[in-house]
mmCIF file of C-alpha atoms and ligand atoms in Angstrom:
data_model
loop_
_atom_site.group_PDB
_atom_site.id
_atom_site.type_symbol
_atom_site.label_atom_id
_atom_site.label_comp_id
_atom_site.label_asym_id
_atom_site.label_seq_id
_atom_site.Cartn_x
_atom_site.Cartn_y
_atom_site.Cartn_z
ATOM 1 C CA MET Z 1 -9.811 26.637 5.484
ATOM 2 C CA VAL Z 2 -6.770 26.348 7.757
ATOM 3 C CA ASN Z 3 -3.390 25.605 6.297
ATOM 4 C CA TYR Z 4 -1.118 23.347 8.393
ATOM 5 C CA LYS Z 5 1.856 25.583 7.702
ATOM 6 C CA ASP Z 6 0.112 28.386 9.657
ATOM 7 C CA LEU Z 7 -0.035 26.062 12.628
ATOM 8 C CA GLY Z 8 3.683 25.309 12.636
ATOM 9 C CA LEU Z 9 3.169 21.701 11.430
ATOM 10 C CA VAL Z 10 5.170 20.112 8.648
ATOM 11 C CA ASN Z 11 4.315 17.477 6.079
ATOM 12 C CA THR Z 12 6.151 14.139 5.696
ATOM 13 C CA ARG Z 13 8.137 14.688 2.483
ATOM 14 C CA GLU Z 14 11.518 15.910 3.807
ATOM 15 C CA MET Z 15 11.498 13.947 6.964
ATOM 16 C CA PHE Z 16 10.861 10.660 5.013
ATOM 17 C CA ALA Z 17 13.656 11.447 2.553
ATOM 18 C CA ARG Z 18 16.080 11.974 5.416
ATOM 19 C CA ALA Z 19 14.804 8.860 7.255
ATOM 20 C CA ILE Z 20 15.416 6.601 4.147
ATOM 21 C CA LYS Z 21 18.947 8.038 3.655
ATOM 22 C CA GLY Z 22 19.718 7.811 7.285
ATOM 23 C CA GLY Z 23 18.353 4.211 7.931
ATOM 24 C CA TYR Z 24 15.824 5.025 10.547
ATOM 25 C CA ALA Z 25 11.999 5.415 10.843
ATOM 26 C CA ILE Z 26 9.770 8.215 12.036
ATOM 27 C CA PRO Z 27 7.433 7.247 14.903
ATOM 28 C CA ALA Z 28 3.726 7.542 14.140
ATOM 29 C CA PHE Z 29 2.012 7.452 17.386
ATOM 30 C CA ASN Z 30 -1.887 7.589 17.683
ATOM 31 C CA PHE Z 31 -3.436 10.011 20.154
ATOM 32 C CA ASN Z 32 -7.024 10.286 21.474
ATOM 33 C CA ASN Z 33 -6.445 12.500 24.613
ATOM 34 C CA MET Z 34 -4.311 15.086 26.264
ATOM 35 C CA GLU Z 35 -2.235 12.736 28.193
ATOM 36 C CA GLN Z 36 -1.108 10.818 25.182
ATOM 37 C CA MET Z 37 -0.340 13.901 23.267
ATOM 38 C CA GLN Z 38 1.733 15.322 26.171
ATOM 39 C CA ALA Z 39 3.749 12.120 26.465
ATOM 40 C CA ILE Z 40 4.387 11.879 22.770
ATOM 41 C CA ILE Z 41 5.603 15.518 22.582
ATOM 42 C CA LYS Z 42 7.739 15.253 25.756
ATOM 43 C CA ALA Z 43 9.301 12.094 24.374
ATOM 44 C CA ALA Z 44 9.973 13.607 20.953
ATOM 45 C CA VAL Z 45 11.361 16.745 22.376
ATOM 46 C CA GLU Z 46 13.650 15.014 24.900
ATOM 47 C CA THR Z 47 15.007 12.677 22.245
ATOM 48 C CA LYS Z 48 15.113 15.419 19.511
ATOM 49 C CA SER Z 49 13.007 13.299 17.241
ATOM 50 C CA PRO Z 50 10.650 14.282 14.436
ATOM 51 C CA VAL Z 51 7.202 12.792 15.174
ATOM 52 C CA ILE Z 52 3.889 12.038 13.508
ATOM 53 C CA LEU Z 53 0.819 12.601 15.627
ATOM 54 C CA GLN Z 54 -1.863 10.401 14.144
ATOM 55 C CA VAL Z 55 -5.598 10.609 14.502
ATOM 56 C CA SER Z 56 -7.833 7.872 13.462
ATOM 57 C CA LYS Z 57 -11.532 8.133 12.505
ATOM 58 C CA GLY Z 58 -12.388 6.669 15.931
ATOM 59 C CA ALA Z 59 -10.253 9.280 17.574
ATOM 60 C CA ARG Z 60 -12.079 12.039 15.800
ATOM 61 C CA GLN Z 61 -15.382 10.617 16.856
ATOM 62 C CA TYR Z 62 -14.193 10.153 20.502
ATOM 63 C CA ALA Z 63 -12.327 13.431 21.116
ATOM 64 C CA ASN Z 64 -13.976 15.726 18.513
ATOM 65 C CA ALA Z 65 -12.155 16.685 15.294
ATOM 66 C CA THR Z 66 -11.870 20.355 16.116
ATOM 67 C CA LEU Z 67 -10.361 19.821 19.559
ATOM 68 C CA LEU Z 68 -7.782 17.336 18.210
ATOM 69 C CA ARG Z 69 -6.714 19.900 15.603
ATOM 70 C CA TYR Z 70 -6.283 22.623 18.253
ATOM 71 C CA MET Z 71 -4.416 20.101 20.444
ATOM 72 C CA ALA Z 72 -1.949 19.563 17.610
ATOM 73 C CA GLN Z 73 -1.535 23.280 17.234
ATOM 74 C CA GLY Z 74 -0.948 23.390 20.946
ATOM 75 C CA ALA Z 75 1.554 20.597 20.625
ATOM 76 C CA VAL Z 76 3.847 22.775 18.445
ATOM 77 C CA GLU Z 77 3.745 25.531 21.004
ATOM 78 C CA TYR Z 78 4.244 22.962 23.819
ATOM 79 C CA ALA Z 79 7.285 21.502 22.136
ATOM 80 C CA LYS Z 80 8.761 25.025 21.877
ATOM 81 C CA GLU Z 81 7.946 25.644 25.549
ATOM 82 C CA LEU Z 82 9.805 22.455 26.423
ATOM 83 C CA GLY Z 83 12.855 23.854 24.717
ATOM 84 C CA CYS Z 84 12.719 22.613 21.134
ATOM 85 C CA LYS Z 85 13.314 25.596 18.877
ATOM 86 C CA HIS Z 86 12.518 23.724 15.594
ATOM 87 C CA PRO Z 87 10.056 20.939 16.247
ATOM 88 C CA GLU Z 88 9.086 18.776 13.292
ATOM 89 C CA ILE Z 89 5.474 17.609 13.995
ATOM 90 C CA VAL Z 90 3.152 16.080 11.496
ATOM 91 C CA LEU Z 91 -0.595 15.908 12.035
ATOM 92 C CA HIS Z 92 -1.773 12.827 10.147
ATOM 93 C CA LEU Z 93 -5.114 11.216 9.505
ATOM 94 C CA ASP Z 94 -4.786 7.527 10.117
ATOM 95 C CA HIS Z 95 -6.856 5.157 7.926
ATOM 96 C CA GLY Z 96 -8.865 7.812 6.158
ATOM 97 C CA ASP Z 97 -11.887 5.880 4.645
ATOM 98 C CA THR Z 98 -13.384 8.471 2.185
ATOM 99 C CA PHE Z 99 -12.351 11.438 0.128
ATOM 100 C CA GLU Z 100 -14.683 13.593 2.312
ATOM 101 C CA THR Z 101 -12.868 12.589 5.566
ATOM 102 C CA CYS Z 102 -9.459 13.368 3.976
ATOM 103 C CA LYS Z 103 -10.757 16.661 2.550
ATOM 104 C CA SER Z 104 -12.196 17.642 5.888
ATOM 105 C CA CYS Z 105 -8.810 16.966 7.670
ATOM 106 C CA ILE Z 106 -6.841 18.873 4.915
ATOM 107 C CA ASP Z 107 -9.206 21.837 5.180
ATOM 108 C CA SER Z 108 -8.852 21.914 8.969
ATOM 109 C CA GLY Z 109 -5.018 21.845 9.203
ATOM 110 C CA PHE Z 110 -3.723 18.297 8.850
ATOM 111 C CA SER Z 111 -0.344 18.113 7.078
ATOM 112 C CA SER Z 112 -0.680 14.535 5.969
ATOM 113 C CA VAL Z 113 -3.503 12.094 5.341
ATOM 114 C CA MET Z 114 -3.838 8.320 4.743
ATOM 115 C CA ILE Z 115 -6.415 7.129 2.381
ATOM 116 C CA ASP Z 116 -6.949 3.554 2.996
ATOM 117 C CA GLY Z 117 -8.448 1.879 -0.126
ATOM 118 C CA SER Z 118 -6.605 -1.394 0.508
ATOM 119 C CA HIS Z 119 -9.870 -3.287 0.962
ATOM 120 C CA LEU Z 120 -11.196 -2.052 -2.420
ATOM 121 C CA PRO Z 121 -10.727 -3.666 -5.783
ATOM 122 C CA TYR Z 122 -7.388 -2.481 -7.204
ATOM 123 C CA GLU Z 123 -8.706 0.034 -9.798
ATOM 124 C CA GLU Z 124 -10.993 1.521 -7.203
ATOM 125 C CA ASN Z 125 -8.193 1.946 -4.768
ATOM 126 C CA VAL Z 126 -6.154 3.690 -7.522
ATOM 127 C CA ALA Z 127 -9.021 6.063 -8.399
ATOM 128 C CA LEU Z 128 -9.832 6.983 -4.771
ATOM 129 C CA THR Z 129 -6.158 7.522 -3.790
ATOM 130 C CA LYS Z 130 -5.553 9.625 -6.902
ATOM 131 C CA LYS Z 131 -8.600 11.726 -6.061
ATOM 132 C CA VAL Z 132 -7.267 12.412 -2.598
ATOM 133 C CA VAL Z 133 -3.698 13.058 -3.882
ATOM 134 C CA ASP Z 134 -5.003 15.567 -6.425
ATOM 135 C CA TYR Z 135 -6.795 17.491 -3.716
ATOM 136 C CA ALA Z 136 -4.070 17.239 -1.039
ATOM 137 C CA HIS Z 137 -1.165 18.219 -3.263
ATOM 138 C CA GLN Z 138 -2.884 21.590 -4.006
ATOM 139 C CA PHE Z 139 -2.062 22.423 -0.311
ATOM 140 C CA ASP Z 140 1.185 20.577 -0.069
ATOM 141 C CA VAL Z 141 -0.342 17.920 2.076
ATOM 142 C CA THR Z 142 1.295 14.552 1.774
ATOM 143 C CA VAL Z 143 -0.734 11.297 1.199
ATOM 144 C CA GLU Z 144 -0.216 7.806 2.302
ATOM 145 C CA GLY Z 145 -1.785 4.977 0.353
ATOM 146 C CA GLU Z 146 -2.041 1.279 1.097
ATOM 147 C CA LEU Z 147 -1.688 -1.833 -0.995
ATOM 148 C CA GLY Z 148 -2.321 -5.233 0.507
ATOM 149 C CA VAL Z 149 -4.534 -6.030 3.475
ATOM 150 C CA LEU Z 150 -3.457 -6.569 7.145
ATOM 151 C CA ALA Z 151 -5.110 -9.275 9.176
ATOM 152 C CA GLY Z 152 -7.399 -8.076 11.816
ATOM 153 C CA VAL Z 153 -9.506 -4.939 11.987
ATOM 154 C CA GLU Z 154 -8.524 -1.592 10.479
ATOM 155 C CA ASP Z 155 -11.142 0.676 11.814
ATOM 156 C CA GLU Z 156 -14.149 -0.564 9.748
ATOM 157 C CA VAL Z 157 -11.847 -2.146 7.201
ATOM 158 C CA SER Z 158 -11.744 -5.753 8.265
ATOM 159 C CA ALA Z 159 -9.900 -8.698 6.819
ATOM 160 C CA GLU Z 160 -9.832 -12.283 8.035
ATOM 161 C CA HIS Z 161 -6.287 -12.940 6.743
ATOM 162 C CA HIS Z 162 -3.290 -11.112 5.433
ATOM 163 C CA THR Z 163 -3.129 -10.345 1.780
ATOM 164 C CA TYR Z 164 0.515 -9.508 1.419
ATOM 165 C CA THR Z 165 1.145 -6.597 -0.870
ATOM 166 C CA ASN Z 166 1.856 -7.706 -4.482
ATOM 167 C CA PRO Z 167 5.174 -6.129 -5.542
ATOM 168 C CA GLU Z 168 4.082 -6.406 -9.167
ATOM 169 C CA GLU Z 169 1.405 -3.631 -8.424
ATOM 170 C CA VAL Z 170 3.559 -1.004 -6.578
ATOM 171 C CA ILE Z 171 5.030 0.798 -9.587
ATOM 172 C CA ASP Z 172 1.615 1.217 -11.276
ATOM 173 C CA PHE Z 173 -0.006 2.255 -7.980
ATOM 174 C CA ALA Z 174 2.606 4.815 -7.025
ATOM 175 C CA THR Z 175 2.854 6.228 -10.548
ATOM 176 C CA ARG Z 176 -0.899 6.460 -11.217
ATOM 177 C CA THR Z 177 -1.943 7.828 -7.889
ATOM 178 C CA GLY Z 178 1.023 10.106 -7.190
ATOM 179 C CA CYS Z 179 0.932 9.112 -3.489
ATOM 180 C CA ASP Z 180 3.908 10.171 -1.329
ATOM 181 C CA SER Z 181 4.196 6.983 0.744
ATOM 182 C CA LEU Z 182 2.850 3.420 0.647
ATOM 183 C CA ALA Z 183 1.749 1.307 3.447
ATOM 184 C CA ILE Z 184 2.380 -2.367 2.769
ATOM 185 C CA SER Z 185 1.380 -5.702 4.230
ATOM 186 C CA ILE Z 186 4.197 -8.006 5.243
ATOM 187 C CA GLY Z 187 2.805 -9.757 8.301
ATOM 188 C CA THR Z 188 1.967 -7.050 10.788
ATOM 189 C CA SER Z 189 -1.625 -6.541 11.987
ATOM 190 C CA HIS Z 190 -3.443 -4.219 14.282
ATOM 191 C CA GLY Z 191 -4.110 -4.651 17.983
ATOM 192 C CA ALA Z 192 -2.545 -6.728 20.811
ATOM 193 C CA TYR Z 193 -3.280 -10.214 19.334
ATOM 194 C CA LYS Z 194 -1.260 -10.283 16.204
ATOM 195 C CA PHE Z 195 -0.464 -14.045 16.295
ATOM 196 C CA LYS Z 196 -2.036 -17.202 17.623
ATOM 197 C CA PRO Z 197 0.116 -19.091 20.148
ATOM 198 C CA GLU Z 198 0.168 -22.051 17.744
ATOM 199 C CA GLN Z 199 2.007 -19.875 15.113
ATOM 200 C CA CYS Z 200 4.735 -19.163 17.604
ATOM 201 C CA HIS Z 201 7.660 -21.118 19.063
ATOM 202 C CA VAL Z 202 9.002 -20.905 22.660
ATOM 203 C CA ASP Z 203 12.272 -19.191 23.128
ATOM 204 C CA PRO Z 204 14.169 -21.568 25.463
ATOM 205 C CA ALA Z 205 16.074 -18.634 27.144
ATOM 206 C CA THR Z 206 13.065 -16.611 28.140
ATOM 207 C CA GLY Z 207 10.197 -19.062 27.857
ATOM 208 C CA ARG Z 208 8.374 -16.420 25.807
ATOM 209 C CA LEU Z 209 6.471 -17.081 22.638
ATOM 210 C CA VAL Z 210 8.276 -15.954 19.538
ATOM 211 C CA PRO Z 211 6.163 -15.249 16.436
ATOM 212 C CA PRO Z 212 7.051 -16.092 12.861
ATOM 213 C CA PRO Z 213 9.194 -13.349 11.197
ATOM 214 C CA LEU Z 214 7.804 -10.708 8.961
ATOM 215 C CA GLU Z 215 7.797 -11.285 5.154
ATOM 216 C CA PHE Z 216 11.040 -9.372 4.482
ATOM 217 C CA ALA Z 217 11.091 -10.897 0.998
ATOM 218 C CA VAL Z 218 7.858 -8.869 0.083
ATOM 219 C CA LEU Z 219 9.560 -5.710 1.455
ATOM 220 C CA ASP Z 220 12.705 -6.389 -0.501
ATOM 221 C CA ALA Z 221 10.745 -6.874 -3.672
ATOM 222 C CA VAL Z 222 8.767 -3.695 -3.184
ATOM 223 C CA MET Z 223 12.057 -1.771 -2.586
ATOM 224 C CA GLU Z 224 13.515 -3.192 -5.800
ATOM 225 C CA LYS Z 225 10.541 -2.070 -7.778
ATOM 226 C CA LEU Z 226 10.450 1.431 -6.097
ATOM 227 C CA PRO Z 227 13.896 2.264 -5.026
ATOM 228 C CA GLY Z 228 13.952 5.106 -2.461
ATOM 229 C CA PHE Z 229 10.123 5.264 -2.151
ATOM 230 C CA PRO Z 230 8.864 5.749 1.413
ATOM 231 C CA ILE Z 231 7.299 2.668 2.860
ATOM 232 C CA VAL Z 232 4.990 2.600 5.945
ATOM 233 C CA LEU Z 233 4.351 -0.256 8.399
ATOM 234 C CA HIS Z 234 1.103 -0.377 10.218
ATOM 235 C CA GLY Z 235 0.295 -2.695 13.097
ATOM 236 C CA SER Z 236 3.801 -2.394 14.590
ATOM 237 C CA SER Z 237 3.163 -2.616 18.276
ATOM 238 C CA SER Z 238 5.424 -5.159 20.086
ATOM 239 C CA VAL Z 239 2.979 -5.801 22.947
ATOM 240 C CA PRO Z 240 5.583 -5.436 25.803
ATOM 241 C CA GLN Z 241 5.200 -8.444 28.081
ATOM 242 C CA GLU Z 242 5.959 -6.439 31.242
ATOM 243 C CA GLU Z 243 2.942 -4.162 30.550
ATOM 244 C CA VAL Z 244 0.753 -7.229 29.822
ATOM 245 C CA ASP Z 245 1.974 -8.885 33.057
ATOM 246 C CA THR Z 246 1.226 -5.694 35.061
ATOM 247 C CA ILE Z 247 -2.296 -5.509 33.583
ATOM 248 C CA ASN Z 248 -2.973 -9.143 34.452
ATOM 249 C CA GLN Z 249 -1.378 -8.818 37.799
ATOM 250 C CA PHE Z 250 -3.734 -5.997 38.773
ATOM 251 C CA GLY Z 251 -6.981 -7.546 37.633
ATOM 252 C CA GLY Z 252 -6.834 -7.422 33.894
ATOM 253 C CA LYS Z 253 -7.361 -10.433 31.630
ATOM 254 C CA LEU Z 254 -5.129 -10.239 28.498
ATOM 255 C CA GLU Z 255 -4.547 -13.728 27.319
ATOM 256 C CA ALA Z 256 -1.836 -14.679 24.771
ATOM 257 C CA ALA Z 257 -1.277 -11.089 23.587
ATOM 258 C CA ILE Z 258 1.580 -11.259 21.048
ATOM 259 C CA GLY Z 259 3.256 -8.389 19.139
ATOM 260 C CA ILE Z 260 5.980 -7.788 16.585
ATOM 261 C CA PRO Z 261 9.371 -8.404 18.093
ATOM 262 C CA GLU Z 262 11.411 -5.155 18.280
ATOM 263 C CA GLU Z 263 14.417 -6.572 16.420
ATOM 264 C CA GLN Z 264 12.096 -7.099 13.419
ATOM 265 C CA LEU Z 265 11.083 -3.461 13.528
ATOM 266 C CA ARG Z 266 14.675 -2.270 14.000
ATOM 267 C CA LYS Z 267 15.649 -4.177 10.870
ATOM 268 C CA ALA Z 268 12.682 -2.803 8.894
ATOM 269 C CA ALA Z 269 13.567 0.840 10.070
ATOM 270 C CA LYS Z 270 16.970 0.447 8.487
ATOM 271 C CA SER Z 271 15.430 -0.031 5.052
ATOM 272 C CA ALA Z 272 13.026 2.066 3.128
ATOM 273 C CA VAL Z 273 10.464 1.730 5.906
ATOM 274 C CA CYS Z 274 10.362 5.355 7.135
ATOM 275 C CA LYS Z 275 7.104 5.413 9.076
ATOM 276 C CA ILE Z 276 6.180 2.906 11.790
ATOM 277 C CA ASN Z 277 2.719 3.072 13.413
ATOM 278 C CA ILE Z 278 2.417 2.200 17.046
ATOM 279 C CA ASP Z 279 -0.936 2.594 18.980
ATOM 280 C CA SER Z 280 -1.623 -0.575 20.929
ATOM 281 C CA ASP Z 281 1.607 -0.382 23.014
ATOM 282 C CA SER Z 282 0.655 3.060 24.256
ATOM 283 C CA ARG Z 283 -2.774 1.729 25.271
ATOM 284 C CA LEU Z 284 -1.110 -1.095 27.125
ATOM 285 C CA ALA Z 285 1.292 1.276 28.921
ATOM 286 C CA MET Z 286 -1.653 3.524 29.961
ATOM 287 C CA THR Z 287 -3.780 0.662 31.125
ATOM 288 C CA ALA Z 288 -1.070 -0.989 33.130
ATOM 289 C CA ALA Z 289 -0.260 2.201 35.047
ATOM 290 C CA VAL Z 290 -3.885 2.987 35.727
ATOM 291 C CA ARG Z 291 -4.673 -0.531 36.979
ATOM 292 C CA LYS Z 292 -1.639 -0.453 39.220
ATOM 293 C CA VAL Z 293 -2.772 2.798 40.874
ATOM 294 C CA PHE Z 294 -6.329 1.527 41.273
ATOM 295 C CA ALA Z 295 -5.090 -1.731 42.811
ATOM 296 C CA GLU Z 296 -2.539 -0.192 45.194
ATOM 297 C CA LYS Z 297 -4.509 3.027 46.110
ATOM 298 C CA PRO Z 298 -8.104 2.065 46.063
ATOM 299 C CA ALA Z 299 -9.015 5.319 47.900
ATOM 300 C CA GLU Z 300 -7.536 7.431 45.093
ATOM 301 C CA PHE Z 301 -10.152 9.301 43.006
ATOM 302 C CA ASP Z 302 -8.277 12.300 41.625
ATOM 303 C CA PRO Z 303 -7.869 11.509 37.854
ATOM 304 C CA ARG Z 304 -4.437 13.360 37.899
ATOM 305 C CA LYS Z 305 -3.208 10.694 40.331
ATOM 306 C CA TYR Z 306 -3.819 7.881 37.912
ATOM 307 C CA LEU Z 307 -3.593 9.628 34.558
ATOM 308 C CA GLY Z 308 -0.233 11.215 35.679
ATOM 309 C CA PRO Z 309 1.446 7.832 36.160
ATOM 310 C CA ALA Z 310 -0.179 6.714 32.920
ATOM 311 C CA ARG Z 311 1.299 9.583 31.072
ATOM 312 C CA ASP Z 312 4.731 8.937 32.654
ATOM 313 C CA ASN Z 313 4.604 5.281 31.552
ATOM 314 C CA MET Z 314 3.584 6.223 27.975
ATOM 315 C CA GLU Z 315 6.428 8.742 27.847
ATOM 316 C CA LYS Z 316 8.922 6.016 28.847
ATOM 317 C CA LEU Z 317 7.500 3.775 26.230
ATOM 318 C CA TYR Z 318 7.672 6.470 23.411
ATOM 319 C CA LYS Z 319 11.264 7.231 24.328
ATOM 320 C CA HIS Z 320 12.247 3.628 24.168
ATOM 321 C CA LYS Z 321 10.685 3.183 20.808
ATOM 322 C CA ILE Z 322 12.454 6.318 19.456
ATOM 323 C CA VAL Z 323 15.821 5.457 20.852
ATOM 324 C CA ASN Z 324 15.941 1.695 20.749
ATOM 325 C CA VAL Z 325 13.580 0.659 18.004
ATOM 326 C CA LEU Z 326 13.070 3.323 15.361
ATOM 327 C CA GLY Z 327 16.403 5.041 15.640
ATOM 328 C CA SER Z 328 14.947 8.546 15.174
ATOM 329 C CA GLU Z 329 16.808 10.127 18.148
ATOM 330 C CA ASN Z 330 18.662 13.344 17.371
ATOM 331 C CA LYS Z 331 17.264 13.349 13.827
ATOM 332 C CA LEU Z 332 15.537 16.787 13.820
ATOM 333 C CA ALA Z 333 16.851 18.799 10.799
ATOM 334 C CA GLN Z 334 17.902 21.544 13.219
ATOM 335 C CA LEU Z 335 19.139 20.257 16.560
ATOM 336 C CA ASP Z 336 19.808 23.700 18.131
HETATM 337 O O1 G3H J 401 -5.111 1.359 13.139
HETATM 338 C C1 G3H J 401 -5.831 1.436 14.045
HETATM 339 C C2 G3H J 401 -5.436 2.404 15.132
HETATM 340 O O2 G3H J 401 -4.756 1.667 16.194
HETATM 341 C C3 G3H J 401 -6.514 3.331 15.541
HETATM 342 O O3 G3H J 401 -7.455 2.604 16.271
HETATM 343 O O4 G3H J 401 -9.608 3.145 15.230
HETATM 344 O O5 G3H J 401 -9.497 2.332 17.553
HETATM 345 O O6 G3H J 401 -8.732 4.587 17.028
HETATM 346 P P1 G3H J 401 -8.881 3.203 16.563
HETATM 347 P P1 13P J 402 -0.905 -1.321 16.521
HETATM 348 O O1 13P J 402 -2.250 -1.806 16.825
HETATM 349 O O2 13P J 402 0.079 -2.484 16.253
HETATM 350 O O3 13P J 402 -0.299 -0.374 17.479
HETATM 351 O O4 13P J 402 -0.922 -0.528 15.059
HETATM 352 C C1 13P J 402 -1.318 0.819 15.037
HETATM 353 C C2 13P J 402 -1.572 1.305 13.648
HETATM 354 O O5 13P J 402 -1.233 0.683 12.709
HETATM 355 C C3 13P J 402 -2.284 2.559 13.488
HETATM 356 O O6 13P J 402 -2.604 2.830 12.118
HETATM 357 ZN ZN1 ZN J 403 -3.003 1.119 11.012
#
């Protein structure tokens, strides 16, 4: 049993309370490898932002759960080495699917877990989430629950269509489960293909496809029912067109990849949305940089020569999100 406090990590409670009050959101970036982790920590340190390092079930399978935990422990020391005296880093399980997975993360030093029972019948979601909360709170680990289903694929949780969160359920869910934050469905979805071109209109100024807006009415209704309660948005990549263009220019084939416009996320971040999940954009930034090196320097075979530029490109992306989209720059509790 390892407690996250001994690793220098923090849970989400205080940072979410500050984010809601301050009208910004905490970035929750997924990581699967060292370069992503380094880029996230460098971006967070340089912008003096709190940050959530999140690990999916797939990431645990890919990289090994123990190694990821030690990497997060290393992340705290790395942040200090980079000059941040009081880093605020959360190690969070993304889309936990069972009580056992959540328990295993809590026992190995995670400071926050998500239990995703959104695909279950309501009462089963309540019971599973409450079971995780009851265990997690013994160790002061915070828990994210989910109500409503995002379109697309959530690890093994799949849904053909959105089922927007029903605002009538949120008080009962939050009260009975005791969860610390709630992920809701308002039109975001996972991956790089969030909308079909036929759902979008063309912006005459840029010629780009503009997707329909998020369902802010659902968010408003949730906030009215649960004033001041931390809300989470999954599936919040914006799918930067320049990264998609670079990938396609250098041999990739991403067709009609469309994300959530950043202005929509900026608007959400000013409300009770205090955690915004971004994974696909980092994958795009990494892939674009690697493809560019491979195309321009075909003789290169030192991984540092293509993973280095990939890391730089991801760092640039993370900083942009923090500064221009989420607004969490300079929001560490102690800035010295
Ligand atoms: O929500 C999904 C995240 O982007 C994690 O994706 O399960 O492929 O690691 P993954
Ligand atoms: P994206 O696929 O939009 O980056 O969403 C990531 C996410 O929600 C992780 O839980
Ligand atoms: Zn997600």
